[in-house]
């Protein structure tokens, strides 16, 4: 849950369980803030991860990702629940 | 503030209960597959337009066969290539519904090539998403109609050779030559900019349908990393470098602006219009009053059989026509022998107080056999307690069944005596209605002019019917 004041920073959340490690989000992120993680997830893929800062909330990764629930992007000023 | 959050669309199920897989929150698509991305764009648009409750997603055969696992909409999984035909039916029956025909290149451009052309040409008010990944993904990477020249697939191991496999088909260009389609665009699930164009095209295709403007087809170039044997990132590059040349992006037809927003239209057939065509009284007006026959003759299922040329089909039509005038539900279907003339012909007729489920008569309650082969062939089918009528003049070996009623009459001889052998069918008609009392003479007579074009033959036909009726009256006395 996020506090109701809204996000000061945009952010991206990868739901690792649903990520197939295709790398399309990583290749497309204009800010280069996504990377391939070392560990394997339950599906046997190296999931994508967020470096933790620098996401602008542009949404590119969301629209590159084939998995409905693997990525969520929260834009600056977002108020509400975290879903992914 | 949903616009400030990009996350899984509501038009997807949260949990994919329908998948047999133990893992119920990821799709079956390979890593990087374009189908997943397009699905997301469609689901997002369904959310945003608020049309989930009335959307019906038609899945094809191909990797996207399991659309119904994921889309929280109405779903139909169609026979290979037939989604546009099924979509046509759904849309016409439920014009308020939003019907999405989602198809791959094998599905749409190979086995379903004709379906899509006809649906587009009719201008069906549906939205078609055509995923062109230049391959049959599902079956392991065979050549598709859209496979590029030189592209290696399992069935073109040396690369597609136009001399052998022809050229890649440009579906958008082809469909755009037709008059009816409203909107045809080719887009590509490539970089962010191109993907955004796909997003816009998806929305435009759907809003055209919402506004009842007509047929939209969006061709989406899409990667198949598994079929192409590449990593997802390489696949995107390859699509950009090679597919684009063969399949230029762009709008191939767009009449969205010139067509006004319309109300949805049900294809209405006026019942009275049809009754009028059939020369029947308007609905509500009285059909001819007929007395019901004895219970054993009610709701007959008839099979009528003989040589082609004996007027078997006409006999069936006559019964159906007269039955209709008496207010019965009726059906008539012909079944031709390999050669119409000289061969055997038969037809199936139902007269029923209830609606008729199937016009096919497999267990007739009445068999009319005007020659020996017909009797031999169908005698065993007759329901116990049923009736077999046969022409004693042409059937030397009478029926053997002991559990049915049998009515033999020399129909052809009687017809000959009337001066026209070909009128034997009407003699049989008279005998049947006289015997069963299913229809009174006046109703039968009222039906004759509808089917007998040469009016000077009407008296002869009436006479033949009367002779048949007389025969059974004499028989009974
Ligand atoms: C009547 C019939 N013929 C052939 C097949 C085999 N078959 C299954 S999917 C497919 C083609 C799939 O290719 P495409 O439509 O391009 O879909 P993709 O998997 O690439 O998305 C074929 C030929 C079938 N299932 N049914
Ligand atoms: S939203 Fe944009 S900046 Fe943020 S991770 Fe995704 S692609 Fe990168
Ligand atoms: S695009 Fe989606 S599935 Fe692919 S690596 Fe990124 S989050 Fe994972
Ligand atoms: S085979 Fe190709 S089209 Fe099918 S799921 Fe895999 S990547 Fe997608
Ligand atoms: Mg394909």
XYZ file of C-alpha atoms and ligand atoms in Angstrom:
612
model
C 0.000 0.000 0.000
C 1.129 3.471 -0.792
C 0.494 6.497 1.266
C -2.260 8.742 -0.085
C 0.053 11.666 -0.716
C 1.109 10.178 -4.030
C 4.367 8.989 -5.469
C 7.023 11.598 -5.654
C 9.020 9.412 -7.983
C 7.790 7.183 -10.750
C 8.621 3.545 -10.341
C 8.475 0.207 -12.048
C 7.689 -3.059 -10.335
C 8.504 -6.423 -11.881
C 6.506 -9.296 -10.521
C 9.316 -11.797 -10.796
C 7.077 -14.871 -10.608
C 5.395 -13.901 -13.839
C 8.473 -12.764 -15.740
C 9.759 -14.978 -18.540
C 13.103 -13.274 -18.759
C 12.671 -12.360 -22.416
C 14.702 -9.212 -21.918
C 12.534 -7.020 -24.144
C 11.850 -4.545 -21.374
C 15.513 -4.348 -20.538
C 16.502 -3.718 -24.153
C 13.847 -1.057 -24.600
C 14.106 0.974 -21.395
C 15.364 4.405 -22.454
C 16.800 5.040 -18.999
C 18.617 1.714 -18.743
C 17.255 1.090 -15.300
C 16.146 -2.495 -15.870
C 18.525 -5.439 -15.742
C 18.596 -9.208 -15.900
C 18.826 -10.718 -12.458
C 21.250 -13.515 -11.576
C 18.812 -15.856 -9.883
C 16.259 -18.093 -11.554
C 12.566 -17.704 -10.814
C 10.017 -20.514 -10.368
C 9.626 -20.719 -14.155
C 13.346 -21.163 -14.653
C 14.047 -17.739 -16.121
C 16.323 -14.935 -15.063
C 13.729 -12.303 -14.202
C 14.102 -8.647 -14.975
C 14.710 -6.285 -12.075
C 14.687 -2.565 -11.388
C 17.855 -0.868 -10.264
C 15.747 1.137 -7.843
C 16.114 4.604 -9.230
C 15.881 6.528 -12.470
C 12.550 5.233 -13.794
C 10.624 8.059 -15.456
C 7.377 6.140 -15.717
C 7.440 6.337 -19.516
C 5.647 2.992 -19.831
C 7.883 1.624 -22.581
C 8.676 -1.541 -20.656
C 5.005 -2.187 -19.903
C 4.096 -2.107 -23.586
C 7.077 -4.219 -24.620
C 6.331 -6.943 -22.101
C 4.199 -9.830 -23.373
C 3.074 -10.966 -19.917
C -0.157 -9.353 -18.713
C 0.918 -9.114 -15.099
C 4.724 -9.138 -15.099
C 5.305 -5.396 -15.089
C 3.505 -2.479 -13.518
C 4.523 1.118 -13.951
C 3.512 3.774 -11.440
C 3.815 7.273 -12.766
C 4.861 10.263 -10.777
C 2.019 11.451 -8.572
C 0.275 8.081 -8.559
C -2.072 7.657 -5.636
C -3.475 4.270 -4.741
C -2.799 0.625 -4.394
C 0.163 -1.253 -5.694
C -1.035 -4.103 -7.847
C 1.941 -5.822 -9.324
C -6.095 7.486 -11.346
C -5.757 4.474 -13.473
C -3.985 6.492 -16.162
C -1.126 6.967 -13.767
C -0.704 3.273 -13.382
C 0.027 0.725 -16.099
C -0.776 -2.740 -14.904
C -2.659 -5.877 -15.777
C -5.950 -5.047 -17.470
C -9.244 -5.920 -15.827
C -10.290 -7.590 -19.038
C -7.831 -10.366 -18.245
C -8.728 -12.914 -15.613
C -6.707 -12.445 -12.455
C -6.259 -16.188 -12.253
C -6.399 -18.299 -15.408
C -8.624 -21.026 -14.013
C -9.153 -22.574 -17.424
C -5.555 -23.501 -18.046
C -4.750 -27.101 -17.181
C -1.305 -25.925 -16.132
C -0.523 -25.860 -12.426
C 0.702 -22.289 -12.807
C -2.333 -20.142 -13.334
C -1.013 -16.608 -13.500
C 1.219 -16.669 -16.566
C 0.250 -17.186 -20.195
C 1.352 -20.166 -22.270
C 3.186 -17.911 -24.726
C 6.928 -18.293 -25.246
C 9.193 -15.598 -23.812
C 9.018 -12.493 -25.953
C 6.033 -13.626 -28.055
C 4.126 -10.862 -29.827
C 0.763 -12.476 -29.068
C 1.157 -11.503 -25.429
C 1.773 -7.855 -26.251
C -1.134 -7.583 -28.646
C -3.390 -9.305 -26.115
C -2.412 -6.673 -23.580
C -3.203 -3.831 -25.951
C -6.590 -5.327 -26.784
C -7.441 -5.957 -23.128
C -6.451 -2.424 -22.216
C -8.685 -0.995 -24.956
C -11.608 -3.168 -23.838
C -11.126 -1.782 -20.324
C -10.911 1.791 -21.485
C -13.928 1.601 -23.781
C -15.994 -0.119 -21.090
C -17.072 -2.872 -23.472
C -15.939 -5.972 -21.586
C -19.472 -7.135 -20.822
C -20.408 -7.183 -24.491
C -17.162 -8.286 -26.070
C -16.825 -11.709 -27.624
C -13.313 -12.820 -28.365
C -13.018 -15.304 -31.198
C -9.858 -17.327 -30.826
C -8.338 -19.045 -33.838
C -6.348 -22.222 -34.167
C -2.743 -21.243 -33.702
C -0.730 -20.184 -30.682
C -3.522 -17.837 -29.630
C -5.993 -20.710 -29.486
C -6.339 -20.274 -25.733
C -7.698 -16.727 -25.790
C -10.454 -17.954 -23.508
C -7.958 -18.786 -20.763
C -7.131 -15.118 -20.461
C -9.837 -12.799 -21.752
C -12.550 -12.081 -19.199
C -15.036 -11.577 -22.041
C -17.301 -13.831 -23.998
C -15.173 -16.381 -25.818
C -15.493 -18.739 -28.713
C -12.682 -20.876 -30.012
C -13.252 -21.245 -33.723
C -12.403 -23.943 -36.220
C -9.170 -23.247 -38.075
C -9.560 -20.199 -40.311
C -13.262 -19.878 -39.630
C -13.267 -17.109 -37.049
C -14.595 -14.504 -39.523
C -17.528 -16.744 -40.369
C -18.302 -17.468 -36.723
C -17.859 -13.784 -35.949
C -20.331 -12.925 -38.690
C -22.931 -15.159 -37.112
C -22.408 -13.771 -33.633
C -22.401 -10.174 -34.776
C -25.535 -10.555 -36.838
C -27.395 -12.352 -34.096
C -26.170 -9.922 -31.442
C -25.456 -6.603 -33.127
C -24.790 -4.976 -29.758
C -21.873 -7.290 -29.108
C -18.307 -6.321 -29.902
C -16.811 -9.162 -31.857
C -13.074 -9.595 -32.156
C -11.680 -12.042 -34.665
C -8.104 -12.734 -33.618
C -6.138 -14.749 -36.152
C -2.639 -15.816 -37.093
C -1.212 -15.872 -40.593
C -1.729 -19.580 -41.064
C -5.258 -19.285 -39.791
C -6.231 -16.167 -41.722
C -4.120 -16.277 -44.855
C -3.838 -20.024 -45.498
C -6.739 -22.228 -44.447
C -9.043 -19.281 -43.787
C -8.100 -17.226 -46.829
C -11.550 -17.283 -48.317
C -13.357 -16.668 -45.033
C -11.593 -13.399 -44.443
C -12.089 -12.170 -47.999
C -15.809 -12.855 -47.870
C -16.290 -11.322 -44.414
C -14.340 -8.236 -45.473
C -16.248 -8.041 -48.723
C -19.558 -8.206 -46.878
C -18.325 -5.422 -44.678
C -19.173 -7.258 -41.474
C -19.077 -4.892 -38.534
C -16.301 -6.773 -36.771
C -12.701 -6.081 -35.812
C -10.041 -8.447 -37.091
C -6.603 -8.610 -35.531
C -4.306 -10.391 -37.899
C -1.050 -11.465 -36.296
C 1.531 -11.839 -39.029
C 4.579 -13.594 -37.640
C 5.585 -15.091 -40.971
C 5.317 -18.636 -39.694
C 3.104 -21.325 -38.232
C 4.144 -20.885 -34.634
C 1.926 -23.406 -32.942
C 2.834 -26.404 -35.032
C 6.557 -25.871 -34.762
C 7.590 -23.356 -37.389
C 6.326 -24.338 -40.836
C 6.124 -22.045 -43.837
C 3.175 -19.687 -43.787
C 1.678 -17.736 -46.698
C 3.496 -14.738 -45.221
C 6.902 -16.389 -44.821
C 9.572 -14.204 -46.401
C 11.468 -15.152 -49.535
C 14.578 -16.981 -48.439
C 13.233 -17.507 -44.903
C 14.068 -20.935 -43.563
C 11.299 -22.864 -41.877
C 10.874 -26.548 -41.138
C 9.054 -26.930 -44.454
C 11.330 -24.609 -46.422
C 14.697 -25.762 -45.072
C 16.551 -24.102 -47.944
C 14.618 -20.898 -47.589
C 11.369 -19.933 -49.254
C 11.737 -20.199 -52.983
C 9.045 -18.369 -54.971
C 9.379 -20.889 -57.781
C 8.259 -23.560 -55.386
C 6.232 -21.875 -52.641
C 5.090 -18.674 -54.276
C 5.473 -15.207 -52.820
C 4.553 -13.891 -49.395
C 0.952 -12.715 -49.415
C 0.319 -9.100 -48.510
C -3.016 -9.418 -46.807
C -3.630 -5.765 -45.994
C -3.013 -4.670 -49.559
C -5.314 -7.390 -50.824
C -8.166 -6.655 -48.432
C -7.832 -2.957 -49.171
C -8.801 -3.561 -52.795
C -12.304 -4.456 -51.662
C -15.006 -1.814 -51.494
C -16.574 -2.634 -48.153
C -13.788 -2.523 -45.563
C -13.672 0.674 -43.538
C -10.219 0.503 -42.090
C -7.150 -1.556 -42.945
C -3.782 -0.780 -41.442
C -0.522 -2.648 -41.028
C 1.406 -1.937 -37.856
C 4.358 -3.560 -36.122
C 5.025 -4.594 -32.558
C 8.521 -3.136 -32.689
C 10.025 -0.322 -30.664
C 8.077 1.963 -28.336
C 6.974 4.262 -31.143
C 5.723 1.465 -33.361
C 4.073 -0.303 -30.481
C 2.215 2.864 -29.694
C 0.933 2.847 -33.274
C -0.317 -0.674 -32.728
C -2.075 0.568 -29.616
C -3.753 3.343 -31.570
C -4.759 1.005 -34.396
C -6.269 -1.476 -31.941
C -8.358 1.284 -30.453
C -9.413 2.636 -33.797
C -10.439 -0.801 -35.013
C -12.558 -1.300 -31.945
C -14.109 2.136 -31.930
C -15.106 1.697 -35.581
C -17.066 -1.308 -34.476
C -18.533 0.449 -31.462
C -19.707 3.201 -33.812
C -21.095 0.590 -36.206
C -18.963 1.800 -39.062
C -18.096 -1.598 -40.457
C -15.184 -3.895 -41.101
C -11.715 -3.172 -39.724
C -8.616 -5.306 -40.157
C -5.409 -4.541 -38.355
C -2.424 -6.528 -39.526
C 0.152 -6.715 -36.784
C 3.720 -7.708 -37.585
C 4.790 -9.722 -34.611
C 7.750 -11.767 -33.458
C 7.830 -15.521 -33.019
C 11.213 -16.043 -31.348
C 10.680 -19.802 -31.010
C 9.624 -20.375 -34.601
C 12.364 -18.124 -35.891
C 14.909 -19.717 -33.552
C 16.129 -16.390 -32.190
C 16.214 -14.632 -28.886
C 13.355 -12.174 -28.419
C 15.711 -9.238 -28.841
C 17.218 -10.677 -32.048
C 13.722 -11.435 -33.306
C 12.693 -7.814 -32.934
C 15.708 -6.758 -34.910
C 15.010 -9.301 -37.636
C 11.398 -8.147 -37.910
C 12.610 -4.608 -38.298
C 15.328 -5.461 -40.812
C 13.497 -7.956 -43.007
C 9.749 -8.151 -42.459
C 9.290 -4.426 -42.936
C 10.623 -4.614 -46.491
C 8.064 -7.171 -47.552
C 5.279 -5.729 -45.444
C 5.373 -1.935 -45.481
C 3.563 -0.321 -42.592
C 0.776 2.101 -43.147
C -2.904 2.722 -43.603
C -4.203 0.878 -46.646
C -7.794 1.912 -46.392
C -9.534 4.320 -44.092
C -13.075 5.510 -44.477
C -13.607 5.903 -40.732
C -14.043 9.642 -41.032
C -16.458 9.674 -43.909
C -18.779 7.104 -42.374
C -21.061 8.585 -39.725
C -21.553 6.990 -36.330
C -24.469 4.657 -36.694
C -26.950 2.840 -34.503
C -26.398 -0.880 -34.387
C -28.632 -2.660 -36.789
C -30.280 -5.951 -36.375
C -30.725 -7.764 -39.648
C -34.475 -7.850 -39.400
C -36.549 -10.121 -41.516
C -40.205 -9.248 -41.413
C -42.185 -12.374 -40.751
C -45.069 -10.986 -42.735
C -42.738 -10.153 -45.595
C -41.705 -13.790 -45.730
C -45.277 -15.011 -45.368
C -46.249 -12.712 -48.189
C -43.547 -14.154 -50.441
C -44.841 -17.598 -49.639
C -48.425 -16.490 -50.321
C -49.422 -17.310 -46.773
C -51.866 -15.315 -44.643
C -50.257 -12.684 -42.436
C -49.230 -13.776 -38.968
C -52.161 -13.633 -36.588
C -54.580 -14.208 -39.430
C -56.122 -17.623 -39.451
C -54.403 -20.344 -41.412
C -56.742 -22.937 -42.811
C -58.582 -24.824 -40.157
C -57.767 -28.476 -40.301
C -58.906 -31.321 -38.166
C -56.174 -33.240 -36.513
C -55.552 -36.751 -37.766
C -55.493 -39.756 -35.473
C -52.586 -39.688 -33.027
C -50.615 -42.310 -34.973
C -50.475 -39.984 -37.979
C -49.637 -36.801 -36.108
C -46.334 -35.015 -36.643
C -45.179 -37.301 -39.435
C -41.551 -37.628 -40.386
C -41.462 -38.679 -43.990
C -38.858 -40.107 -46.253
C -39.882 -40.134 -49.892
C -37.766 -42.097 -52.343
C -37.770 -43.225 -55.951
C -36.059 -42.765 -59.290
C -35.006 -39.283 -60.271
C -37.758 -38.097 -62.608
C -40.605 -39.715 -60.666
C -41.406 -36.411 -59.042
C -40.296 -37.457 -55.578
C -38.901 -34.051 -54.670
C -42.045 -32.360 -55.953
C -44.192 -34.708 -53.900
C -42.269 -33.676 -50.795
C -42.525 -30.004 -51.651
C -46.230 -30.339 -52.206
C -46.702 -31.890 -48.771
C -44.604 -29.211 -47.108
C -46.401 -26.444 -48.965
C -49.816 -27.793 -48.027
C -48.700 -28.442 -44.446
C -47.562 -24.853 -44.153
C -50.961 -23.645 -45.291
C -52.575 -25.779 -42.633
C -50.461 -24.039 -39.996
C -47.928 -26.791 -39.383
C -44.225 -26.250 -38.983
C -42.709 -27.884 -42.022
C -39.334 -28.792 -43.455
C -38.197 -30.285 -46.729
C -34.713 -31.251 -47.724
C -33.677 -33.061 -50.849
C -30.989 -35.655 -51.071
C -29.824 -36.295 -54.584
C -28.262 -39.418 -55.942
C -24.932 -39.084 -57.752
C -26.857 -38.472 -60.954
C -30.195 -36.769 -60.703
C -31.795 -38.336 -63.731
C -31.984 -42.060 -63.735
C -30.384 -42.146 -60.298
C -32.321 -42.393 -57.084
C -33.680 -39.350 -55.380
C -35.086 -38.939 -51.947
C -36.256 -36.165 -49.727
C -37.074 -35.696 -46.088
C -40.232 -33.910 -44.962
C -41.522 -32.982 -41.532
C -44.977 -31.705 -40.711
C -45.163 -30.840 -37.077
C -47.194 -29.005 -34.505
C -43.943 -28.099 -32.804
C -40.874 -26.373 -34.087
C -38.661 -28.714 -36.030
C -35.208 -29.255 -34.559
C -33.585 -31.043 -37.448
C -34.985 -31.440 -40.938
C -33.110 -34.719 -41.312
C -35.352 -37.756 -41.123
C -33.373 -40.797 -40.103
C -36.218 -42.808 -38.528
C -39.194 -42.043 -40.748
C -42.728 -42.634 -39.528
C -43.764 -42.653 -43.180
C -41.769 -44.134 -46.030
C -42.911 -43.594 -49.584
C -41.053 -45.962 -51.903
C -41.737 -45.579 -55.580
C -39.257 -48.224 -56.714
C -37.738 -51.433 -55.457
C -34.257 -50.104 -54.594
C -35.806 -47.397 -52.426
C -37.922 -49.850 -50.515
C -34.986 -52.228 -50.065
C -32.788 -49.418 -48.874
C -35.103 -47.687 -46.433
C -37.557 -50.322 -45.195
C -35.473 -51.096 -42.145
C -35.332 -47.451 -41.117
C -39.071 -47.055 -40.633
C -40.111 -46.539 -37.033
C -42.183 -49.407 -35.586
C -45.857 -48.639 -36.038
C -45.014 -46.408 -39.003
C -46.412 -46.512 -42.510
C -44.896 -47.728 -45.753
C -46.535 -46.595 -48.980
C -45.280 -48.195 -52.171
C -46.127 -48.362 -55.820
C -47.288 -51.926 -56.567
C -46.790 -51.248 -60.247
C -43.047 -50.800 -59.820
C -42.187 -52.701 -56.653
C -42.487 -56.454 -57.245
C -41.321 -57.475 -53.766
C -43.557 -55.871 -51.145
C -42.334 -54.815 -47.701
C -41.501 -57.629 -45.296
C -41.870 -55.742 -42.019
C -44.693 -56.978 -39.796
C -44.555 -54.118 -37.272
C -45.590 -51.368 -39.691
C -48.700 -50.440 -41.663
C -48.386 -51.049 -45.372
C -50.259 -49.299 -48.130
C -49.602 -50.550 -51.654
C -51.226 -48.891 -54.628
C -50.598 -49.044 -58.375
C -49.841 -45.336 -58.579
C -48.086 -45.469 -61.920
C -50.852 -47.533 -63.484
C -53.455 -45.075 -62.227
C -51.376 -42.213 -63.595
C -51.096 -43.963 -66.953
C -54.855 -44.316 -67.063
C -55.069 -40.556 -66.529
C -52.855 -40.151 -69.561
C -49.622 -39.022 -67.851
C -47.211 -41.370 -66.132
C -45.461 -38.502 -64.433
C -48.521 -37.698 -62.370
C -48.033 -40.833 -60.224
C -46.521 -38.710 -57.472
C -49.803 -36.827 -57.099
C -51.720 -40.078 -56.913
C -49.459 -41.070 -54.038
C -50.003 -37.698 -52.413
C -53.755 -38.262 -52.562
C -53.385 -41.736 -51.148
C -51.241 -40.557 -48.270
C -53.439 -37.648 -47.206
C -56.563 -39.763 -47.713
C -55.179 -42.593 -45.628
C -53.694 -40.524 -42.811
C -56.140 -37.607 -42.920
C -53.223 -35.351 -42.154
C -54.509 -32.711 -44.590
C -57.917 -32.150 -46.185
C -58.279 -32.071 -49.943
C -58.964 -28.313 -50.083
C -55.653 -27.530 -48.404
C -53.773 -29.764 -50.807
C -55.535 -28.161 -53.737
C -54.712 -24.707 -52.439
C -51.027 -25.619 -52.447
C -50.896 -26.954 -56.013
C -50.834 -23.588 -57.841
C -47.853 -22.466 -55.760
C -45.704 -25.223 -57.229
C -47.224 -26.097 -60.558
C -46.167 -23.448 -62.980
C -48.159 -24.641 -65.964
C -51.643 -23.754 -64.877
C -53.246 -25.868 -67.589
C -51.911 -28.907 -65.741
C -53.716 -28.033 -62.494
C -56.937 -29.952 -63.248
C -54.951 -33.067 -64.092
C -52.987 -32.824 -60.866
C -56.146 -32.326 -58.853
C -57.677 -35.323 -60.536
C -54.637 -37.426 -59.700
C -54.842 -36.434 -56.035
C -58.525 -37.367 -56.049
C -57.797 -40.735 -57.634
C -55.311 -41.484 -54.907
C -57.825 -40.544 -52.243
C -60.513 -42.630 -53.901
C -58.202 -45.604 -53.954
C -57.828 -45.649 -50.182
C -61.539 -44.993 -49.639
C -62.399 -48.004 -51.796
C -59.798 -50.002 -49.974
C -61.353 -49.143 -46.619
C -64.909 -49.967 -47.661
C -8.020 -28.105 -39.890
C -6.659 -27.995 -39.331
N -5.597 -28.010 -40.158
C -4.369 -27.889 -39.668
C -4.166 -27.762 -38.343
C -2.766 -27.657 -37.802
N -2.454 -26.309 -37.410
C -2.589 -25.913 -36.137
S -2.141 -24.336 -35.897
C -1.725 -24.168 -37.518
C -1.171 -22.898 -38.058
C -0.844 -21.911 -37.011
O -0.213 -20.826 -37.564
P -0.734 -19.363 -37.418
O -2.143 -19.270 -37.791
O 0.215 -18.490 -38.154
O -0.689 -19.089 -35.855
P 0.575 -18.835 -34.930
O 0.711 -20.081 -34.130
O 1.749 -18.539 -35.777
O 0.173 -17.678 -34.092
C -1.956 -25.340 -38.217
C -1.688 -25.512 -39.641
C -5.280 -27.759 -37.499
N -5.188 -27.621 -36.171
N -6.520 -27.879 -38.017
S 8.770 2.978 -17.242
Fe 10.257 3.644 -18.761
S 11.959 4.349 -17.559
Fe 10.707 3.172 -16.190
S 11.618 1.170 -16.270
Fe 9.989 1.211 -17.729
S 10.967 1.732 -19.637
Fe 12.395 2.239 -18.006
S 9.476 -7.963 -20.876
Fe 8.253 -8.860 -19.256
S 8.637 -11.027 -19.376
Fe 10.226 -10.030 -20.584
S 11.876 -9.763 -19.151
Fe 10.710 -7.909 -19.032
S 9.231 -8.260 -17.402
Fe 10.095 -10.215 -17.922
S 5.675 -20.415 -31.031
Fe 5.946 -18.320 -31.674
S 3.888 -17.485 -31.832
Fe 3.764 -19.360 -30.663
S 3.872 -18.738 -28.527
Fe 5.928 -19.259 -29.180
S 6.786 -17.349 -29.870
Fe 4.584 -17.064 -29.779
Mg 1.795 -17.367 -37.538
